[in-house]
Short mmCIF file of C-alpha atoms in Angstrom, two decimals:
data_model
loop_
_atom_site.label_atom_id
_atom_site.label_comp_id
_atom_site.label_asym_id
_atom_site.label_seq_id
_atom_site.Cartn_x
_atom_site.Cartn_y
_atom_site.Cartn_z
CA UNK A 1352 239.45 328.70 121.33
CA UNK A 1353 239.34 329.63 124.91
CA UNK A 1354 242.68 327.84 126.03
CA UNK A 1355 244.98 325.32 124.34
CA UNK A 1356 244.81 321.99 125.49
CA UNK A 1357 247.76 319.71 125.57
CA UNK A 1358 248.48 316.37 123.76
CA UNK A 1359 247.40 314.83 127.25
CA UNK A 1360 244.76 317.05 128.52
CA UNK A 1361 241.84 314.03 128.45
CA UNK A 1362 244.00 311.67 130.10
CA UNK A 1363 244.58 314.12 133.19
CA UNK A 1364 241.08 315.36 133.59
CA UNK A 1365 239.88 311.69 133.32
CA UNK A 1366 242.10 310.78 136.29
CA UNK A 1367 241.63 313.55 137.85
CA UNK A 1368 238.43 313.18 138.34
CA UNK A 1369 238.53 309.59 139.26
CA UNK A 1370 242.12 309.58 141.19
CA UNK A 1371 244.02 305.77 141.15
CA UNK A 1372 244.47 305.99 144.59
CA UNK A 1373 240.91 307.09 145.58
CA UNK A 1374 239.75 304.37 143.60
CA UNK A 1375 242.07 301.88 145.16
CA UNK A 1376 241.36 303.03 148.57
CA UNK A 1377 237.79 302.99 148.31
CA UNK A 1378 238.23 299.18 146.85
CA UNK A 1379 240.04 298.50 149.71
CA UNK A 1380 237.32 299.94 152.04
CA UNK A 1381 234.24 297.63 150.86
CA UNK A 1382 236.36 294.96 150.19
CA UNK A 1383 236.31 294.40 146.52
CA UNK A 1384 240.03 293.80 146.21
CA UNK A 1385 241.66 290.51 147.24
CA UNK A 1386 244.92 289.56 149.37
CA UNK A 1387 247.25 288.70 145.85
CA UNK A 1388 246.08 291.98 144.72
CA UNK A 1389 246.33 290.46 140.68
CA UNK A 1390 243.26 292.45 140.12
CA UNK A 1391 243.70 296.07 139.13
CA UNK A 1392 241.20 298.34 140.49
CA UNK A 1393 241.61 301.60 137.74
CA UNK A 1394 242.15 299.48 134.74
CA UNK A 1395 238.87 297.85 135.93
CA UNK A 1396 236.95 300.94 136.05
CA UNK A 1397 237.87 302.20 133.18
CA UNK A 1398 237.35 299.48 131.33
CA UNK A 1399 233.75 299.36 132.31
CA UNK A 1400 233.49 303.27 131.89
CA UNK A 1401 234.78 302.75 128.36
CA UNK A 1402 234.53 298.95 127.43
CA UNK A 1403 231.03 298.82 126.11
CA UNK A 1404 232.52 300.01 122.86
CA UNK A 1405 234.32 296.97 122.37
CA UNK A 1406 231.86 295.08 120.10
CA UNK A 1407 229.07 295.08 118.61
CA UNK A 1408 227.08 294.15 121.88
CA UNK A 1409 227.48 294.94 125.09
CA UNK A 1410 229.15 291.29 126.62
CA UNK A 1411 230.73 290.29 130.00
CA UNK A 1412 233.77 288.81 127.49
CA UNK A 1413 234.53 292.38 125.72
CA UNK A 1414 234.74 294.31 129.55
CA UNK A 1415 236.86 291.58 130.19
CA UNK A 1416 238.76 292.01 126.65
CA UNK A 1417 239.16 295.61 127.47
CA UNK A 1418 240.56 294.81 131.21
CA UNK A 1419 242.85 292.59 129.41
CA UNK A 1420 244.01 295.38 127.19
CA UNK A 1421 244.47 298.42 129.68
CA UNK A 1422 245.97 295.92 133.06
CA UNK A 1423 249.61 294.41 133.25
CA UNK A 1424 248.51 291.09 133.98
CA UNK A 1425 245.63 289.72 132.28
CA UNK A 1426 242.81 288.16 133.76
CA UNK A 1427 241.19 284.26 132.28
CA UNK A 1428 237.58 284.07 131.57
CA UNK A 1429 237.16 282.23 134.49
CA UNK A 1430 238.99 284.48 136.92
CA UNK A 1431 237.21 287.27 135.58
CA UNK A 1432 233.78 286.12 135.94
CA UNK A 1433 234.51 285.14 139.93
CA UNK A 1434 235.20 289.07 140.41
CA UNK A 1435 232.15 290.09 139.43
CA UNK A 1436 230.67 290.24 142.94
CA UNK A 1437 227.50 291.61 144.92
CA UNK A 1438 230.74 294.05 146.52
CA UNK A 1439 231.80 294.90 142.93
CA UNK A 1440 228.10 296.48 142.17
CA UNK A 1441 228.13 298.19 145.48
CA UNK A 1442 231.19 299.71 144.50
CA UNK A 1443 230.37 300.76 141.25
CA UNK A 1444 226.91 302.47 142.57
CA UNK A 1445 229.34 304.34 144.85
CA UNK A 1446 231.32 305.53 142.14
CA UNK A 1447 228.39 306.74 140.06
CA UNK A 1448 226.96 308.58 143.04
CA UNK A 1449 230.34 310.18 143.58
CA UNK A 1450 230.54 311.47 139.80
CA UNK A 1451 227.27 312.80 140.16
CA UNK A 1452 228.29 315.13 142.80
CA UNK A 1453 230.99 315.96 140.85
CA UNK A 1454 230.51 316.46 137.50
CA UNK A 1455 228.49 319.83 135.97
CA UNK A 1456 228.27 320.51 132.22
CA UNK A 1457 228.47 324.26 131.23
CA UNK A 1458 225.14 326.08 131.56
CA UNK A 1459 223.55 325.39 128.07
CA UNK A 1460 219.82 325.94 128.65
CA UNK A 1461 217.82 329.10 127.72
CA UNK A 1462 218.04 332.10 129.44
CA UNK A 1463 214.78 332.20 131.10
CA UNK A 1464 216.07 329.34 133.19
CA UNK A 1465 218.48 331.46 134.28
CA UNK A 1466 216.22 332.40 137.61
CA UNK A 1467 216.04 328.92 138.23
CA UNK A 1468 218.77 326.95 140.44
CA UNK A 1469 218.43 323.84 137.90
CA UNK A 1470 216.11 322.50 135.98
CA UNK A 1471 214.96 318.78 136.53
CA UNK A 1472 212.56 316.05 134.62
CA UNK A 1473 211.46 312.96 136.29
CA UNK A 1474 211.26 309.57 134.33
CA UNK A 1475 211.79 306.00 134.54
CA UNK A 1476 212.57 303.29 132.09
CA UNK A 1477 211.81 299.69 131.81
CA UNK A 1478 214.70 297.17 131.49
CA UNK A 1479 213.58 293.54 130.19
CA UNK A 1480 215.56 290.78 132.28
CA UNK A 1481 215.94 287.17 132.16
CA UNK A 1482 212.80 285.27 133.20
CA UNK A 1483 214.83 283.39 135.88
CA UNK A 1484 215.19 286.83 137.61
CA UNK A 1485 211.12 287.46 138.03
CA UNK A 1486 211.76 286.58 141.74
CA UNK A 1487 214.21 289.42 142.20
CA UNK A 1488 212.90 291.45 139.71
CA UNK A 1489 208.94 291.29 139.04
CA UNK A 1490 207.64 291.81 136.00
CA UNK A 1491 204.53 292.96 135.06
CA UNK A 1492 203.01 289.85 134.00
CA UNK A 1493 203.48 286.54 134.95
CA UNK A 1494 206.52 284.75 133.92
CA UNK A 1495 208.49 287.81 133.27
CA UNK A 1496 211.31 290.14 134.32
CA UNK A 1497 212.00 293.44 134.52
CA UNK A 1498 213.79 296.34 136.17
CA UNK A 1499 212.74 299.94 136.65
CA UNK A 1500 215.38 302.81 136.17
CA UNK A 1501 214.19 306.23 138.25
CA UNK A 1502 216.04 309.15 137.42
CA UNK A 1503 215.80 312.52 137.77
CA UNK A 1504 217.45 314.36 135.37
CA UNK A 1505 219.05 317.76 135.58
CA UNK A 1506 218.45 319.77 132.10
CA UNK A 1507 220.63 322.66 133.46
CA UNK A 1508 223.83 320.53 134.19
CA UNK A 1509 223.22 317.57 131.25
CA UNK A 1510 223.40 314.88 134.19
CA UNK A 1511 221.73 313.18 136.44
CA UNK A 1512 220.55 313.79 140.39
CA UNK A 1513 219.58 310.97 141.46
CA UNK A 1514 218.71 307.65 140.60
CA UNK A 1515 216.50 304.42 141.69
CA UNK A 1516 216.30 300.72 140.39
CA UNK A 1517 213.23 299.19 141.38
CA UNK A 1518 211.39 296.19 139.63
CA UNK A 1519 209.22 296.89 136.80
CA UNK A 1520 205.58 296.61 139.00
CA UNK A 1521 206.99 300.05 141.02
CA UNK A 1522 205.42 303.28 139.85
CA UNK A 1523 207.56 306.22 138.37
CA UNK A 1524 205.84 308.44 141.03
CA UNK A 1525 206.58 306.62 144.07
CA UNK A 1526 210.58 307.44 143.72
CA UNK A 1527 210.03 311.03 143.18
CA UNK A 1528 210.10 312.83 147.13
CA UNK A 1529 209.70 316.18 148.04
CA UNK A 1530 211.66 318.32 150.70
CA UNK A 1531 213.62 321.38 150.86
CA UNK A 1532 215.36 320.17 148.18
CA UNK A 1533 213.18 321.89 145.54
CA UNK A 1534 213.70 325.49 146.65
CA UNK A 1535 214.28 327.29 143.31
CA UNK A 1536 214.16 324.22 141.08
CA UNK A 1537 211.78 323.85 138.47
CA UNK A 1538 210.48 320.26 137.98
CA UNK A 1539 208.69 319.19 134.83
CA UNK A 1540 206.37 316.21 135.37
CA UNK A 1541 204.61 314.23 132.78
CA UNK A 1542 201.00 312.70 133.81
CA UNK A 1543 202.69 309.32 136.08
CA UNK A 1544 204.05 312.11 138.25
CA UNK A 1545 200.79 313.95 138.73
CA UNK A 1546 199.25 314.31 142.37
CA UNK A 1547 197.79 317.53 143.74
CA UNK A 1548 199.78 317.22 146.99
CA UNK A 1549 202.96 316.62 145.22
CA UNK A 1550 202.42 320.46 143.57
CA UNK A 1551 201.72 321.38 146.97
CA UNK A 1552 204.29 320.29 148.52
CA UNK A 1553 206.64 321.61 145.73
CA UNK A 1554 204.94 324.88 145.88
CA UNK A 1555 205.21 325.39 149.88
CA UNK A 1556 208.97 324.34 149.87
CA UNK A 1557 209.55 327.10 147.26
CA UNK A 1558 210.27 325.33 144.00
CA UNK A 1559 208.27 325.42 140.90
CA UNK A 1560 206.69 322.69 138.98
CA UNK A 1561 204.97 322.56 135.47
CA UNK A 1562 202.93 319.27 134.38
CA UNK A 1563 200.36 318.18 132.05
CA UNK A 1564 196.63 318.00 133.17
CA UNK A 1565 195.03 315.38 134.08
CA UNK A 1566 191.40 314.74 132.39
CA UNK A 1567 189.92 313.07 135.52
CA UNK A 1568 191.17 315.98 137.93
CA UNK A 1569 189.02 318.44 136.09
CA UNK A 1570 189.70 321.74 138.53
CA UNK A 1571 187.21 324.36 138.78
CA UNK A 1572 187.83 327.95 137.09
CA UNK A 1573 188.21 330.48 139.64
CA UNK A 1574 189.64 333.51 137.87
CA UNK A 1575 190.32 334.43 134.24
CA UNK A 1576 194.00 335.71 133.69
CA UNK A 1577 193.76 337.16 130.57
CA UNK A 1578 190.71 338.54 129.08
CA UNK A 1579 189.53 337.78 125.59
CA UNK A 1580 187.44 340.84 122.92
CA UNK A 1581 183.58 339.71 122.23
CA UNK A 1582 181.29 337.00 122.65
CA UNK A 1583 184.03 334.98 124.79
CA UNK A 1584 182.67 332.72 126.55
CA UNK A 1585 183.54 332.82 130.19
CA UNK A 1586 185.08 330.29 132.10
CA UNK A 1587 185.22 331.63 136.00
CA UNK A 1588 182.78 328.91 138.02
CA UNK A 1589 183.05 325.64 135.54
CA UNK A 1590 185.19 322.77 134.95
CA UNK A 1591 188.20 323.48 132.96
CA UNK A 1592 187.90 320.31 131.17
CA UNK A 1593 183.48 320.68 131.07
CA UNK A 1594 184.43 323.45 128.57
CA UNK A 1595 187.57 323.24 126.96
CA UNK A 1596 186.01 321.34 123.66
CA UNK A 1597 183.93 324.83 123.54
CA UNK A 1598 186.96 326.79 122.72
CA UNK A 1599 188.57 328.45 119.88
CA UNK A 1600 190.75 330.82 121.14
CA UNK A 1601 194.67 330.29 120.93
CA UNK A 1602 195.31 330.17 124.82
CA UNK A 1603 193.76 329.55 128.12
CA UNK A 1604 194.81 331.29 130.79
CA UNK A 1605 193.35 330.83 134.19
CA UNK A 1606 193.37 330.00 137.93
CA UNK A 1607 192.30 327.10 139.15
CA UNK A 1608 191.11 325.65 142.65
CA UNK A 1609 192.33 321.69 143.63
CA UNK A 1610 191.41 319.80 146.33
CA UNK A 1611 194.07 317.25 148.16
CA UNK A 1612 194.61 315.21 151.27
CA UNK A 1613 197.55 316.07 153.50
CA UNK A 1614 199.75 313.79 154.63
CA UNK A 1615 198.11 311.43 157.75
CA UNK A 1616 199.12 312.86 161.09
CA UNK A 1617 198.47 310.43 164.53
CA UNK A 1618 195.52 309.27 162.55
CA UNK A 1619 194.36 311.85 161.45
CA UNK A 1620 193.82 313.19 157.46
CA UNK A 1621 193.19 316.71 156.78
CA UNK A 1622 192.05 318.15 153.28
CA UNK A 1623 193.05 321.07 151.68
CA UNK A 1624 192.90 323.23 149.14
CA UNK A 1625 194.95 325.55 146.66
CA UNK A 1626 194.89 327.68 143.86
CA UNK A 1627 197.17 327.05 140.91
CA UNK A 1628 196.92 328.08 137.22
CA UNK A 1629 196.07 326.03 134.58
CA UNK A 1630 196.89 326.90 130.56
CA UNK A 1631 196.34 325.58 127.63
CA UNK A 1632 197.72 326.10 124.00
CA UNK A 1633 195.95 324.95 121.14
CA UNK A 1634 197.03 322.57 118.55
CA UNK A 1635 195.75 323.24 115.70
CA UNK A 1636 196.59 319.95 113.78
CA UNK A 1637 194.58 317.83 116.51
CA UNK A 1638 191.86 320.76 117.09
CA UNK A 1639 192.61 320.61 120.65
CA UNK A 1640 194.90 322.10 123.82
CA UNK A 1641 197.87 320.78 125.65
CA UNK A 1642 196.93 321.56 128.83
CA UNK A 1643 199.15 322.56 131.91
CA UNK A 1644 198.86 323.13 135.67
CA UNK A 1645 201.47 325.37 137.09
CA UNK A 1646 202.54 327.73 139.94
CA UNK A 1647 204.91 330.12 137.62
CA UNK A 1648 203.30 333.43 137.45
CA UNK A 1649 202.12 334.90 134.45
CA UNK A 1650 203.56 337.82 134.95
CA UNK A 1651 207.11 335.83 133.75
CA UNK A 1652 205.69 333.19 132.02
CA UNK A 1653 203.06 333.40 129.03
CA UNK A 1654 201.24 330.00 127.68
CA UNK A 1655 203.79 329.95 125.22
CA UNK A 1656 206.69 330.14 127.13
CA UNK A 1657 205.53 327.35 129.41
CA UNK A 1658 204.39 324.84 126.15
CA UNK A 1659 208.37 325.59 125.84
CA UNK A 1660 209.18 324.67 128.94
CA UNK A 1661 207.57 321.01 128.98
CA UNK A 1662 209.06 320.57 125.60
CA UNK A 1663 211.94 319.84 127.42
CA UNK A 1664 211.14 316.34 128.70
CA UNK A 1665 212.12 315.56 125.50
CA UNK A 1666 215.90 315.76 127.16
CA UNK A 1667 214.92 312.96 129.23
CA UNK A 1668 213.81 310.76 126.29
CA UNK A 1669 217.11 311.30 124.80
CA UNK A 1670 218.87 310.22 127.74
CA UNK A 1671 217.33 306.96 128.20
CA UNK A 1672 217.79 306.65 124.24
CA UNK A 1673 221.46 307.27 125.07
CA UNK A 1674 221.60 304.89 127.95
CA UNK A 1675 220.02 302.00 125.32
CA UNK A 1676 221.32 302.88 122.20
CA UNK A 1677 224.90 304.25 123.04
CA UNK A 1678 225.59 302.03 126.26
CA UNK A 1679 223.41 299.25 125.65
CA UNK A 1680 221.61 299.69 128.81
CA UNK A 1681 218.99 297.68 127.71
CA UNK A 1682 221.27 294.51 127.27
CA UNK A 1683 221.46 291.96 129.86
CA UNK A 1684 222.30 288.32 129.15
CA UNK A 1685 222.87 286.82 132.61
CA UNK A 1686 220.42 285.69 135.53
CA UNK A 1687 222.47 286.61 138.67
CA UNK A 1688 221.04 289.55 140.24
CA UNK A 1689 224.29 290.96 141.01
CA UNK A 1690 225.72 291.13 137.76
CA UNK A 1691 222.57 292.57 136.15
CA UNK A 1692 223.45 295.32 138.96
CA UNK A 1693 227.23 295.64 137.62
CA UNK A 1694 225.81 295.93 133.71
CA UNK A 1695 223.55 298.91 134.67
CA UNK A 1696 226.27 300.72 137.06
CA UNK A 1697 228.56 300.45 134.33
CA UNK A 1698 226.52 302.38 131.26
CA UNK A 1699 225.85 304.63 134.22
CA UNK A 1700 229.45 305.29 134.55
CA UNK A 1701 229.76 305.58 131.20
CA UNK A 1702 227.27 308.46 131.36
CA UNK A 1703 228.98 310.10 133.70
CA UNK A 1704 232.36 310.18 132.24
CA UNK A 1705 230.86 311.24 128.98
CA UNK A 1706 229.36 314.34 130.53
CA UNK A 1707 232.65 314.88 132.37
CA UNK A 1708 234.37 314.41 129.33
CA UNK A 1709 232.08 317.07 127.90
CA UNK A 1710 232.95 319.49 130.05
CA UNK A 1711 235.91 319.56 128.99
CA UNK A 1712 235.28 319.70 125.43
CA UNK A 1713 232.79 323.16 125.79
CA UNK A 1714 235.69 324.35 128.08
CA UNK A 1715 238.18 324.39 125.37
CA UNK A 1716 235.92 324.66 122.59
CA UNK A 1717 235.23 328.11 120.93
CA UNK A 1718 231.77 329.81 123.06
CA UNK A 1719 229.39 330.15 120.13
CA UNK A 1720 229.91 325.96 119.37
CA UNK A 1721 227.02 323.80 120.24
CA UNK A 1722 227.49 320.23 121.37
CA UNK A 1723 223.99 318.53 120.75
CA UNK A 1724 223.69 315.12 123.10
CA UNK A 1725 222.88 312.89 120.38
CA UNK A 1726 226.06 313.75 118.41
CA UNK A 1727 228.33 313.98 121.87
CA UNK A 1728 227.13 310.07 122.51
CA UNK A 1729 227.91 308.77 119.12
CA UNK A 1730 231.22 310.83 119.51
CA UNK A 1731 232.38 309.72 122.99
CA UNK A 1732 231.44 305.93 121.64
CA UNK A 1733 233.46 306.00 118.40
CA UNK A 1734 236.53 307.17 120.86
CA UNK A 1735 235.88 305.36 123.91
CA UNK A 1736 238.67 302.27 122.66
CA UNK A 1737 241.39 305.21 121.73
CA UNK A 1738 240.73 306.57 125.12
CA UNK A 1739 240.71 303.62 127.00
CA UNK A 1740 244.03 302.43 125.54
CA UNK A 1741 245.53 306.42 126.20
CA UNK A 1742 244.80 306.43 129.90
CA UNK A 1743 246.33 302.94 130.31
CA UNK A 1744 249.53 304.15 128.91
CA UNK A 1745 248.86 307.22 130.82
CA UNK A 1746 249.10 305.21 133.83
CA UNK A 1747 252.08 303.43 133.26
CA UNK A 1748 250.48 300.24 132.54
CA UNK A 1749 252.01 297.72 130.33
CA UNK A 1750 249.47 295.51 128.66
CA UNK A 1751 250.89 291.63 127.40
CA UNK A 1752 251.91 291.93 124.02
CA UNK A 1753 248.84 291.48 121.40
CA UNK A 1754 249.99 288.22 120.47
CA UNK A 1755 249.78 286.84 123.58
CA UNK A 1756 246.27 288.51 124.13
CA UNK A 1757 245.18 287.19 120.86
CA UNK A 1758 246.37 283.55 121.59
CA UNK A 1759 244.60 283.58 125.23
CA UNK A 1760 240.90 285.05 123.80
CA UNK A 1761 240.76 282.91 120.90
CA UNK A 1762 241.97 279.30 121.94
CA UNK A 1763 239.44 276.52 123.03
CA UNK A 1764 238.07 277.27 126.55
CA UNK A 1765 235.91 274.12 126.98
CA UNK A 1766 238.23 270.64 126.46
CA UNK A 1767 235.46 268.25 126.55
CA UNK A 1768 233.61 270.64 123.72
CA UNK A 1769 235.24 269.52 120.16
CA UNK A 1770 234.81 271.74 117.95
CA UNK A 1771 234.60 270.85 114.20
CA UNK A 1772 238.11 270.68 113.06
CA UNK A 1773 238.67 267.99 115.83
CA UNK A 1774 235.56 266.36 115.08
CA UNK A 1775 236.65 266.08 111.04
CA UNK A 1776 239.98 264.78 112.33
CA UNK A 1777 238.38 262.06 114.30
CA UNK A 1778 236.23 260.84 111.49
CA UNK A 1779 238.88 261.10 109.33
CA UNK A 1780 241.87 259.45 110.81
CA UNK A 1781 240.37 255.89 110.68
CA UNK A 1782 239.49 255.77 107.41
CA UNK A 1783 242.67 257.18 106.42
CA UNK A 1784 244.45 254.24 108.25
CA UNK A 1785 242.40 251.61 107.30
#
């Protein structure tokens, strides 16, 4: 063990990171507290950091269960529901920006990253909404709903850079921007992210980028990087993809020339050209190659280290699988724009704090342990209610007893809604006195 943490240590770092009074203050700032002050601001928080453990589904009634459970003063359904405000998402995207800046897992990736400032995967997800939103949110076909999530992961740090929500009709691509940004990153693209002046871009602001092919770009061969014993049949002057199906041998290896339009400049358009190179790695199973278009050298990098390299989108597949699966991202039974907006801040948070949370963990966990993300979610899930009730005493709050919690969430909301007891007594009662 590298240290030995004390009975409290979680509690601390949790509100450490995400100070009462910072969170107060800055709930004070965009105006998401009211004058009588009976709302909470940290119990809130948490409870939507760690509330979407409290059922089996991810519901507007269990954040407000777990509120009840962590605050002094309890909140009705009603009262509840009237807080969730166009201020409260804006609040909650402010919070999950902050904890991006802040929080950094423990370098876990392989060494050969190690020349790299971080490692990053672009990706987007689709989130299915109610039909009534299709104004707000545009679906893809007629009648229908849906959301876009844009992030850009960070392999390196096990979080997330940035992030976008778009409808569903906005490309992956057109989130993604290049800058200065990318010096020393390497960014791993899958084919939605694939434009020639995007690599060129990447590659003039010194970052590196590694991507699948494209069939239609088809670049031409202008040098062989590796040279091959006999009969080989040679590739310098033709279309990478005019002769690929020729091919037997285990690797390609060469450099290609592409062809792109700058950026228009007082109406004008320029086109240019560089040289990149292209390998492929055959797959024996499908008798073909993966093929991919990079500026790492070879010199560093053989084909086989970079069919490693895109292996690791896979990371981003297991986040979004996270997001859904562990946080119910994917969830959303409501029509108000707003509150669709609160639901996916909140699994956001929850992201966030989990990685935090990790950090902790490798910190005072022996070096040669290894924390996979699939196991860390299901973890951090199965805790998240034990947690949530820790910090709260933590805090010094002082929940109503769970009798009187009990009584409030389980009696009769609706009084002009019998429900069958009352019904049976109705029917019953005459009879009985006649």
């Amino acid at each position: 063990m590298q240290s030995n943490p004390s009975s409290q240590e979680v509690e601390r770092h949790l509100t450490n990171f995400l100070p009462s009074e910072a969170l107060e203050d800055h709930a004070d700032a965009v105006g998401v507290v009211e004058r009588d002050r009976k709302l909470q601001i940290p119990p809130l928080v948490w409870s939507f950091a760690f509330g979407f453990a409290g059922g089996a589904s991810r519901t507007l009634a269990n954040f407000r269960r777990s509120y009840n459970s962590t605050a002094d003063k309890t909140l009705s359904a009603g009262g509840f529901y009237q807080r969730l405000t166009p201020t409260l998402a804006e609040y909650l995207r402010d919070l999950v920006e902050y904890g991006l800046d802040e929080v950094a897992v423990p370098h876990t990736v392989s060494e050969e990253f190690n020349r790299f400032r971080d490692v990053i995967i672009a990706d987007g997800t689709v989130l299915r909404l109610h039909e009534l939103l299709s104004e707000e949110y545009e679906g893809r076909r007629d009648e229908q709903a849906g959301a876009r999530l844009h992030l850009l992961h960070n392999v390196t740090e096990q979080t997330i850079d940035r992030f976008s929500v778009t409808d569903e009709k906005r490309h992956d691509s057109t989130q993604f921007e290049t800058g200065s940004w990318l010096e020393g990153r390497l960014a791993i693209f899958d084919l939605a992210y694939f434009k020639y002046r995007r690599f060129a871009l990447i590659d003039e602001n010194d970052g590196y980028f590694v991507s699948r092919l494209k069939r239609s770009s088809n670049p031409v061969v202008t040098d062989e990087l590796r040279e091959w014993r006999g009969r080989a049949i040679p590739l310098e002057g033709k279309k990478i993809y005019d002769v690929v199906d020729d091919l037997c041998r285990k690797y390609i290896d060469v450099e290609v020339e592409i062809e792109f339009d700058r950026r228009e400049y007082a109406g004008t358009q320029s086109r240019d050209t560089k040289r990149f190179r292209v390998v492929g790695v055959r797959n024996e199973d499908a008798d073909d190659y993966h093929l991919y278009i990079t500026n790492l050298s070879r010199e560093e990098f053989l084909p086989e280290d970079l069919a490693t390299i895109y292996r690791c989108r896979w990371e981003v597949e297991l986040l979004f699988r996270e997001l859904k699966t562990q946080y119910r991202l994917d969830e959303f039974d409501t029509t108000k724009k707003h509150v669709v907006e609160i639901l996916l801040y909140a699994a956001l948070l929850s992201l966030v704090v989990s990685r935090e949370l990790l950090s902790l963990v490798i910190e005072h966990a022996d070096d040669e342990l290894v924390f996979p993300p699939e196991r860390w979610a299901a973890t951090f899930r199965s805790h998240a209610q034990l947690i949530l009730y820790r910090l709260s005493d933590y805090l010094g709050y002082s929940p109503p007893p769970l009798l009187d919690r009990l009584i409030a969430d389980a009696q009769k909301i609706h009084k002009q809604r019998p429900v069958l007891q009352e019904q049976l007594a109705t029917a019953i009662k005459p009879a009985a006195e006649a």
